Amino acid sequence: MQFASTIRSPYHRGRNAKVIIDTLPNGFSSILPDDLSAHNIPSLFSEGIPIFASQQISYRGEALGLIIGPDPGICDELAALARVECDEEEPEHEWESFSSSQIVFHYGAEHGDLDAMFAAASTQLKEVYRNGIFDHHYSEPMGALARWDKTTLSIHCATQWPDDLRRRLAGALAISESNIVVHPTEMGRALDGRLWFPSLVAAQAAVASRISGKPVRILYTREEDFLHTTKQARSAINIRSGSDEQGRLLALDIVILINLGAYNPLAPEIVYQAVSAITGIYSCPAIRIEAYAIRSNTIPLGAMGSVGATHAFFAIEAHMNNLAQRYSKHPAEIKALNMLKKGQSIFGAPDLSGDIPFNRIHKELEQISDYPRKYASYELVKKRDPGCREGIVRGIALTLGYQTGRSFSECSGMNLYSVEATLDRELRLLIKTQATIGSESLKAMWRKTAAEILSIHEDHVHFLLPENTHSLPSGPMTLSRGSSLIHALIEKTCRNIQKKRFRESLPISATARTRPSKAKTNPEALFLGAQLLDSASWCGTAVEVEIDALTGKPIPLAVWMVIDAGRIVNVQIALASLRASALSALAFCTANDFDPSESGRKDYIADAGMRIRQLPKIEIEFIEPDRNGAAKGIGELPFITIPAAFYSALTQALGLDPRQLPLKGGEILRLLEGA
Amino acid sequence: MIIDVSVNGIQRHLKSRNGDRLVDVLKKELGLSSLTADCLQGRCGKCLIFMDGRIVHSCLIPAFKARGSSIVTFEGIAKKPEVMDIEKAFQLTQTQPCSFCHTAKIMTIFDLLSRVPLPNEDDIVEALDMVPCPCSDPIGLIQAVKLAAELRNKRKFNREA
Ligand code: FES
Ligand code: FES
């Protein structure tokens, strides 16, 4: 086997890159873009993403080639010694005021008479809410092992989306998908950091293996992974609202900007997810939304936790809290006043068929968090000590959010999930699905469901390895999007088998697939329509925060979550997964913001999320679990609700509105000083 | 240079270059797969070993410093009943760590329980903090350590009785 180290661009932006390598020791060689053309290997992914950059460098650290050889340490040293020349260009780091050439994807929609409604409004409020870049902190650095066996390419790689990897590689290398076997390797919680980037690393290993004729392994160091792989996108969401005397929304004019760095093939999906979440749970007669995915000369940026919805929920909830302040009302009062109600809809979509479970969740949440008492006393403290000079400062806030299992984009295969199950004569159930890359706890949950429906022992439920399931397409396994769909499909196949079981002889097979999205027909109604909420899982979250008087550091003291998500298949697994996600979501609120313009900053690595000794109290309750209803996705709920609640609690504690997350202690102290 | 050291009870003569980290030498020379060194900064804990009985980050130790010492890695304790207790506790509490940190978590819990047979929550948090993990349920992990302590004490007590 050959090891490979990546030669990286020291420039943020440039043209005509040339890699200069001195004579290499015996056994070591380089793989550069010219080698690809010499071997007739295409060098681009379909979206124009180069396997190795040559004509255009788009970010510092972009891969320009590889050094391969028998010793990984020496490969690293040789790659670091490679010199790079190019026609350097001024990098585009600015993205909040962008040029048209920076627009990767744009989506706009308008509903109602915006001008008339703003004219009728008694109050207008305009704010920008910003989110920083955040790393996924997954457990293992990026890597891939590629091996050619005549015409068949086999790839070992930790990816959330093996189907995408195969499709992209087939396109990029101009070979048939059936000639690529993907072996997904074990993966911790990837939090959407491994949606498409592993395909790029796998393509690099694959071309190196093809050219060298030997298996090639690329394995990033942790530092390399932190500095040069994809992170959560930066966003700026500009909301202008118009409201009447009571605080009822009349008009919303929203501009969503998402900085996707150098590339992201999933730009449409990220934009659509943000758009679908931006109106939150609120109704408004006139809305205009302009959403842009912007390119800049930084590492590829993209999804995290809830694809694009975190940014949007945070912005709209923060705006509603601001609105409450403007009217000197309690945030819950303003939210309840503006909430979509049964029979209402937005964007001309079908009406909401039931009420949003706001009151039920809110009541329960108030009770377990002691919210009313704490809120009132923290308000009092803030009035007495507006500059937070007297000691302990705390804040508490509630927020309500939802998760839908919906993907909107036309990115190929995004919405396709399938399951095939066979019950054999020995009463063993064999489940075939690409989605078996999910965690062991997920498989345990699916196993339990299948065993219950078919009245067989859980040990008799087996999953076929993903490399043997190529005939069954699958979308990505994100936090809980893919897994809840797969769960529903497993239920469906098992029920079908059960129906036939005593009429037909064993073995009996059944297949189930998701239906492709109809997003093309009426996007506004589909993204923003009330019917989206009918099938959602709901979560109310309260967060209590304390500001350290000396350092300004915001310390999360407690998180309470009340969830209404239909049937919970395994409460213990659900709680464990929610608690882990809650910690990641809190880390997002307090971590260092990665600054791409100085992406050599190594101290960022030190900041690898929340430590167990900073653990706040986490209490989670499921309300009225519906024993017979459908199981809905819940994994994204912490990412959707916690940042918004954390931010609002911080706002209460500080008596200021910092309008950005994450926030470090130093920034908070500066804000307080300036207040 | 050659470093004479005992690793998991076997005397070894390990080849090393100037400036090599102990973790790299152990991996390269002995192929110890339990060492999944990651950060190389003493933060992730995935390189934990026992050196002369003390739990240490082998990524922070220059290889030459190990000369004459006695090193125990996960491979050296893997078959001990104390490790089985921990594995069982992971299983019963459904908190099995991923394969990247599995051995490191066992090392730190093993160390804790051999020092403090009845650890309180602070002891457990301090031990688990050696292997920070962004992906597992911390409360479940704390329960797992408590259960591992219980299983260990029960087994020892029964044996003694
Ligand atoms: S490799 Fe991370 S602590 Fe040693
Ligand atoms: S790093 Fe292994 S379970 Fe989190």
Short mmCIF file of C-alpha atoms in Angstrom, two decimals, chain A residues 97-405:
data_model
loop_
_atom_site.label_atom_id
_atom_site.label_comp_id
_atom_site.label_asym_id
_atom_site.label_seq_id
_atom_site.Cartn_x
_atom_site.Cartn_y
_atom_site.Cartn_z
CA SER A 97 -21.71 42.80 0.21
CA PHE A 98 -21.09 40.46 -2.67
CA SER A 99 -20.66 40.71 -6.41
CA SER A 100 -22.93 38.86 -8.82
CA SER A 101 -20.10 36.49 -9.70
CA GLN A 102 -20.08 35.28 -6.10
CA ILE A 103 -23.68 34.06 -6.20
CA VAL A 104 -23.74 30.28 -6.30
CA PHE A 105 -27.47 29.91 -5.83
CA HIS A 106 -30.34 32.30 -5.39
CA TYR A 107 -33.92 31.75 -4.38
CA GLY A 108 -36.52 34.48 -4.05
CA ALA A 109 -40.19 34.42 -3.14
CA GLU A 110 -42.84 37.00 -2.34
CA HIS A 111 -46.36 36.70 -1.01
CA GLY A 112 -48.90 39.44 -0.20
CA ASP A 113 -48.65 43.20 -0.64
CA LEU A 114 -45.44 44.03 1.17
CA ASP A 115 -45.44 47.79 0.55
CA ALA A 116 -49.01 48.23 1.70
CA MET A 117 -48.40 46.21 4.84
CA PHE A 118 -45.25 48.11 5.75
CA ALA A 119 -47.19 51.33 5.19
CA ALA A 120 -49.89 50.10 7.56
CA ALA A 121 -47.40 49.01 10.23
CA SER A 122 -47.05 51.13 13.35
CA THR A 123 -43.64 49.69 14.23
CA GLN A 124 -40.74 48.65 12.04
CA LEU A 125 -37.73 46.72 13.29
CA LYS A 126 -34.68 45.92 11.24
CA GLU A 127 -31.82 43.74 12.48
CA VAL A 128 -29.05 41.51 11.11
CA TYR A 129 -28.33 38.20 12.88
CA ARG A 130 -25.01 36.52 12.26
CA ASN A 131 -23.71 32.98 12.70
CA GLY A 132 -20.06 32.04 12.67
CA ILE A 133 -18.15 29.15 11.17
CA PHE A 134 -18.13 26.08 13.37
CA ASP A 135 -16.41 22.73 13.07
CA HIS A 136 -18.28 19.46 13.27
CA HIS A 137 -15.79 17.99 15.72
CA TYR A 138 -16.35 14.49 14.42
CA SER A 139 -14.29 11.77 16.01
CA GLU A 140 -12.03 10.70 13.16
CA PRO A 141 -10.16 12.81 10.62
CA MET A 142 -11.05 12.57 6.94
CA GLY A 143 -9.48 9.77 4.89
CA ALA A 144 -9.97 7.24 2.10
CA LEU A 145 -8.36 4.07 0.83
CA ALA A 146 -8.67 3.28 -2.88
CA ARG A 147 -7.79 0.09 -4.69
CA TRP A 148 -8.26 -0.87 -8.33
CA ASP A 149 -8.82 -4.41 -9.35
CA LYS A 150 -8.64 -4.28 -13.16
CA THR A 151 -11.73 -2.21 -13.89
CA THR A 152 -13.31 -2.25 -10.45
CA LEU A 153 -12.54 0.46 -7.95
CA SER A 154 -13.07 -0.24 -4.29
CA ILE A 155 -13.13 2.60 -1.80
CA HIS A 156 -13.01 2.47 1.99
CA CYS A 157 -14.18 5.75 3.39
CA ALA A 158 -16.16 7.17 6.32
CA THR A 159 -19.01 8.92 4.55
CA GLN A 160 -22.57 9.84 5.47
CA TRP A 161 -23.59 9.26 1.89
CA PRO A 162 -22.04 6.26 0.11
CA ASP A 163 -24.44 6.58 -2.80
CA ASP A 164 -23.28 10.11 -3.49
CA LEU A 165 -19.67 9.02 -3.25
CA ARG A 166 -20.20 6.33 -5.87
CA ARG A 167 -22.16 8.64 -8.17
CA ARG A 168 -19.63 11.45 -7.93
CA LEU A 169 -16.67 9.16 -8.50
CA ALA A 170 -18.34 7.52 -11.48
CA GLY A 171 -18.97 10.96 -12.97
CA ALA A 172 -15.54 12.34 -12.19
CA LEU A 173 -13.58 9.27 -13.33
CA ALA A 174 -15.90 8.48 -16.26
CA ILE A 175 -16.53 4.90 -15.16
CA SER A 176 -19.72 3.03 -14.56
CA GLU A 177 -21.27 3.19 -11.08
CA SER A 178 -21.47 -0.59 -11.11
CA ASN A 179 -17.66 -0.69 -11.22
CA ILE A 180 -17.32 1.13 -7.91
CA VAL A 181 -17.73 -0.63 -4.60
CA VAL A 182 -17.96 1.63 -1.57
CA HIS A 183 -17.13 0.18 1.84
CA PRO A 184 -18.33 2.75 4.37
CA THR A 185 -16.04 2.51 7.37
CA GLU A 186 -17.03 3.19 10.94
CA MET A 187 -17.97 6.74 11.64
CA GLY A 188 -18.78 8.65 14.79
CA ARG A 189 -21.41 11.39 14.77
CA ALA A 190 -20.54 13.34 11.66
CA LEU A 191 -23.08 16.16 12.13
CA ASP A 192 -23.17 16.70 8.35
CA GLY A 193 -19.43 17.21 8.04
CA ARG A 194 -19.20 14.11 5.85
CA LEU A 195 -21.90 14.66 3.29
CA TRP A 196 -19.87 15.29 0.14
CA PHE A 197 -16.28 16.14 1.14
CA PRO A 198 -15.31 12.45 1.61
CA SER A 199 -16.17 11.99 -2.08
CA LEU A 200 -13.44 14.50 -2.96
CA VAL A 201 -10.82 12.80 -0.79
CA ALA A 202 -11.89 9.42 -2.19
CA ALA A 203 -11.54 10.74 -5.75
CA GLN A 204 -8.00 11.91 -4.96
CA ALA A 205 -7.08 8.49 -3.56
CA ALA A 206 -8.74 6.80 -6.55
CA VAL A 207 -6.80 8.73 -9.20
CA ALA A 208 -3.55 8.22 -7.29
CA SER A 209 -4.24 4.51 -7.13
CA ARG A 210 -5.12 4.34 -10.83
CA ILE A 211 -1.94 6.16 -11.85
CA SER A 212 0.38 4.33 -9.46
CA GLY A 213 -1.23 0.94 -9.92
CA LYS A 214 -1.18 0.39 -6.13
CA PRO A 215 -3.68 0.84 -3.33
CA VAL A 216 -3.42 4.37 -1.97
CA ARG A 217 -4.45 5.64 1.45
CA ILE A 218 -5.02 9.27 2.37
CA LEU A 219 -5.49 9.97 6.05
CA TYR A 220 -5.59 13.56 7.26
CA THR A 221 -3.99 14.57 10.52
CA ARG A 222 -6.35 16.22 12.98
CA GLU A 223 -4.76 19.56 12.25
CA GLU A 224 -5.19 19.11 8.51
CA ASP A 225 -8.78 18.15 9.05
CA PHE A 226 -9.51 21.21 11.17
CA LEU A 227 -7.81 23.60 8.83
CA HIS A 228 -8.81 22.29 5.42
CA THR A 229 -12.11 20.43 5.49
CA THR A 230 -15.65 21.68 5.35
CA LYS A 231 -17.31 23.45 8.32
CA GLN A 232 -20.68 24.94 9.10
CA ALA A 233 -21.46 27.88 6.82
CA ARG A 234 -21.32 31.46 8.02
CA SER A 235 -24.59 33.35 7.66
CA ALA A 236 -26.03 36.83 7.95
CA ILE A 237 -29.79 37.10 8.07
CA ASN A 238 -31.34 40.49 7.65
CA ILE A 239 -34.90 40.75 8.93
CA ARG A 240 -37.10 43.83 8.58
CA SER A 241 -40.50 43.47 10.16
CA GLY A 242 -43.54 45.67 10.26
CA SER A 243 -46.12 45.14 13.02
CA ASP A 244 -49.32 46.73 14.30
CA GLU A 245 -50.02 48.34 17.69
CA GLN A 246 -50.37 45.01 19.46
CA GLY A 247 -47.21 43.57 17.98
CA ARG A 248 -48.90 41.44 15.33
CA LEU A 249 -46.65 40.90 12.31
CA LEU A 250 -47.89 42.53 9.11
CA ALA A 251 -44.84 42.29 6.89
CA LEU A 252 -41.50 40.48 6.82
CA ASP A 253 -38.75 41.39 4.43
CA ILE A 254 -35.92 38.89 4.80
CA VAL A 255 -32.54 38.55 3.13
CA ILE A 256 -30.63 35.35 3.90
CA LEU A 257 -26.94 35.26 3.03
CA ILE A 258 -25.06 32.02 3.44
CA ASN A 259 -21.32 32.01 2.87
CA LEU A 260 -20.50 28.60 1.44
CA GLY A 261 -16.79 29.22 1.01
CA ALA A 262 -15.08 27.96 -2.12
CA TYR A 263 -17.53 25.23 -3.10
CA ASN A 264 -20.54 23.31 -1.97
CA PRO A 265 -22.47 21.04 -4.28
CA LEU A 266 -25.38 21.08 -1.81
CA ALA A 267 -25.91 24.84 -2.00
CA PRO A 268 -29.57 24.59 -3.18
CA GLU A 269 -30.51 22.24 -0.33
CA ILE A 270 -28.88 24.46 2.29
CA VAL A 271 -30.63 27.54 0.93
CA TYR A 272 -34.02 25.80 0.72
CA GLN A 273 -33.72 24.48 4.27
CA ALA A 274 -32.94 27.96 5.55
CA VAL A 275 -35.88 29.40 3.59
CA SER A 276 -38.24 26.73 4.86
CA ALA A 277 -37.35 27.55 8.47
CA ILE A 278 -37.08 31.32 8.30
CA THR A 279 -40.71 32.08 9.06
CA GLY A 280 -40.48 29.78 12.07
CA ILE A 281 -43.90 29.08 13.48
CA TYR A 282 -45.28 32.50 12.71
CA SER A 283 -47.91 33.77 10.35
CA CYS A 284 -47.55 36.98 8.41
CA PRO A 285 -49.73 38.29 5.58
CA ALA A 286 -46.90 39.73 3.48
CA ILE A 287 -43.47 38.19 3.18
CA ARG A 288 -40.55 38.66 0.84
CA ILE A 289 -37.54 36.37 1.04
CA GLU A 290 -34.33 36.64 -0.91
CA ALA A 291 -31.84 33.90 -0.14
CA TYR A 292 -28.34 33.66 -1.54
CA ALA A 293 -25.56 31.12 -1.31
CA ILE A 294 -22.36 33.12 -1.70
CA ARG A 295 -18.95 31.94 -2.77
CA SER A 296 -15.82 33.26 -1.04
CA ASN A 297 -12.16 32.26 -1.00
CA THR A 298 -12.24 30.14 2.08
CA ILE A 299 -12.54 26.45 2.89
CA PRO A 300 -15.76 24.82 1.65
CA LEU A 301 -18.54 25.54 4.11
CA GLY A 302 -21.93 23.98 4.44
CA ALA A 303 -24.36 22.04 6.53
CA MET A 304 -24.29 21.23 10.19
CA GLY A 305 -26.81 19.54 12.41
CA SER A 306 -29.93 20.68 10.65
CA VAL A 307 -28.61 21.36 7.15
CA GLY A 308 -29.47 25.08 6.95
CA ALA A 309 -32.26 25.49 9.44
CA THR A 310 -30.21 26.38 12.56
CA HIS A 311 -29.26 29.79 11.17
CA ALA A 312 -32.82 30.58 10.21
CA PHE A 313 -34.45 29.52 13.49
CA PHE A 314 -31.89 31.46 15.47
CA ALA A 315 -32.54 34.60 13.41
CA ILE A 316 -36.34 34.55 13.54
CA GLU A 317 -36.47 33.67 17.25
CA ALA A 318 -33.96 36.39 18.07
CA HIS A 319 -36.05 38.81 16.04
CA MET A 320 -39.24 37.88 17.90
CA ASN A 321 -37.46 38.47 21.19
CA ASN A 322 -36.34 41.86 19.96
CA LEU A 323 -39.87 42.62 18.94
CA ALA A 324 -41.07 41.69 22.43
CA GLN A 325 -38.53 44.11 23.88
CA ARG A 326 -39.68 46.86 21.54
CA TYR A 327 -43.27 46.39 22.76
CA SER A 328 -42.18 45.84 26.38
CA LYS A 329 -44.01 42.56 26.31
CA HIS A 330 -43.04 39.08 27.44
CA PRO A 331 -41.47 37.11 24.51
CA ALA A 332 -44.03 34.31 24.91
CA GLU A 333 -46.85 36.83 24.53
CA ILE A 334 -45.54 38.17 21.22
CA LYS A 335 -44.85 34.66 19.95
CA ALA A 336 -48.32 33.38 20.85
CA LEU A 337 -49.89 36.41 19.21
CA ASN A 338 -48.13 35.71 15.92
CA MET A 339 -48.28 31.96 15.86
CA LEU A 340 -49.79 30.13 12.90
CA LYS A 341 -53.12 28.70 13.97
CA LYS A 342 -55.27 25.86 12.77
CA GLY A 343 -56.86 26.77 9.44
CA GLN A 344 -54.19 29.38 8.62
CA SER A 345 -51.43 29.09 6.09
CA ILE A 346 -48.69 31.14 4.51
CA PHE A 347 -47.60 31.44 0.91
CA GLY A 348 -50.93 30.10 -0.33
CA ALA A 349 -50.18 26.58 0.90
CA PRO A 350 -52.89 24.28 2.28
CA ASP A 351 -54.07 25.27 5.75
CA LEU A 352 -52.63 23.93 8.95
CA SER A 353 -54.90 21.06 9.95
CA GLY A 354 -54.23 21.20 13.69
CA ASP A 355 -52.86 23.68 16.18
CA ILE A 356 -49.16 24.00 16.87
CA PRO A 357 -48.67 22.39 20.32
CA PHE A 358 -47.28 25.65 21.70
CA ASN A 359 -49.42 25.86 24.83
CA ARG A 360 -48.95 22.26 25.90
CA ILE A 361 -45.19 22.39 25.43
CA HIS A 362 -44.85 25.85 26.88
CA LYS A 363 -46.78 24.98 30.04
CA GLU A 364 -44.72 21.88 30.69
CA LEU A 365 -41.49 23.69 29.96
CA GLU A 366 -42.35 26.57 32.29
CA GLN A 367 -43.02 24.07 35.01
CA ILE A 368 -39.84 22.02 34.76
CA SER A 369 -37.56 25.00 34.27
CA ASP A 370 -39.21 27.31 36.81
CA TYR A 371 -39.13 29.83 33.99
CA PRO A 372 -41.64 32.50 35.11
CA ARG A 373 -39.96 33.01 38.50
CA LYS A 374 -36.44 33.00 37.10
CA TYR A 375 -37.32 35.24 34.17
CA ALA A 376 -38.91 37.82 36.46
CA SER A 377 -36.06 37.85 38.95
CA TYR A 378 -33.37 38.12 36.25
CA GLU A 379 -35.28 41.02 34.70
CA LEU A 380 -35.24 42.71 38.08
CA VAL A 381 -31.50 42.19 38.48
CA LYS A 382 -30.89 43.58 35.01
CA LYS A 383 -32.90 46.71 35.78
CA ARG A 384 -30.94 47.27 38.98
CA ASP A 385 -27.56 46.59 37.39
CA PRO A 386 -27.71 47.28 33.65
CA GLY A 387 -23.95 47.20 33.12
CA CYS A 388 -23.63 43.82 34.88
CA ARG A 389 -21.04 45.21 37.31
CA GLU A 390 -22.33 43.81 40.56
CA GLY A 391 -21.68 40.12 40.23
CA ILE A 392 -23.53 37.11 38.94
CA VAL A 393 -25.62 37.78 35.85
CA ARG A 394 -28.04 35.24 34.54
CA GLY A 395 -30.66 34.92 31.87
CA ILE A 396 -33.24 32.35 30.86
CA ALA A 397 -35.24 31.95 27.67
CA LEU A 398 -37.69 29.60 26.01
CA THR A 399 -38.02 28.82 22.37
CA LEU A 400 -40.16 26.54 20.24
CA GLY A 401 -38.97 24.87 17.08
CA TYR A 402 -39.75 21.98 14.83
CA GLN A 403 -38.07 19.40 12.66
CA THR A 404 -39.47 18.10 9.42
CA GLY A 405 -37.95 15.20 7.60
#
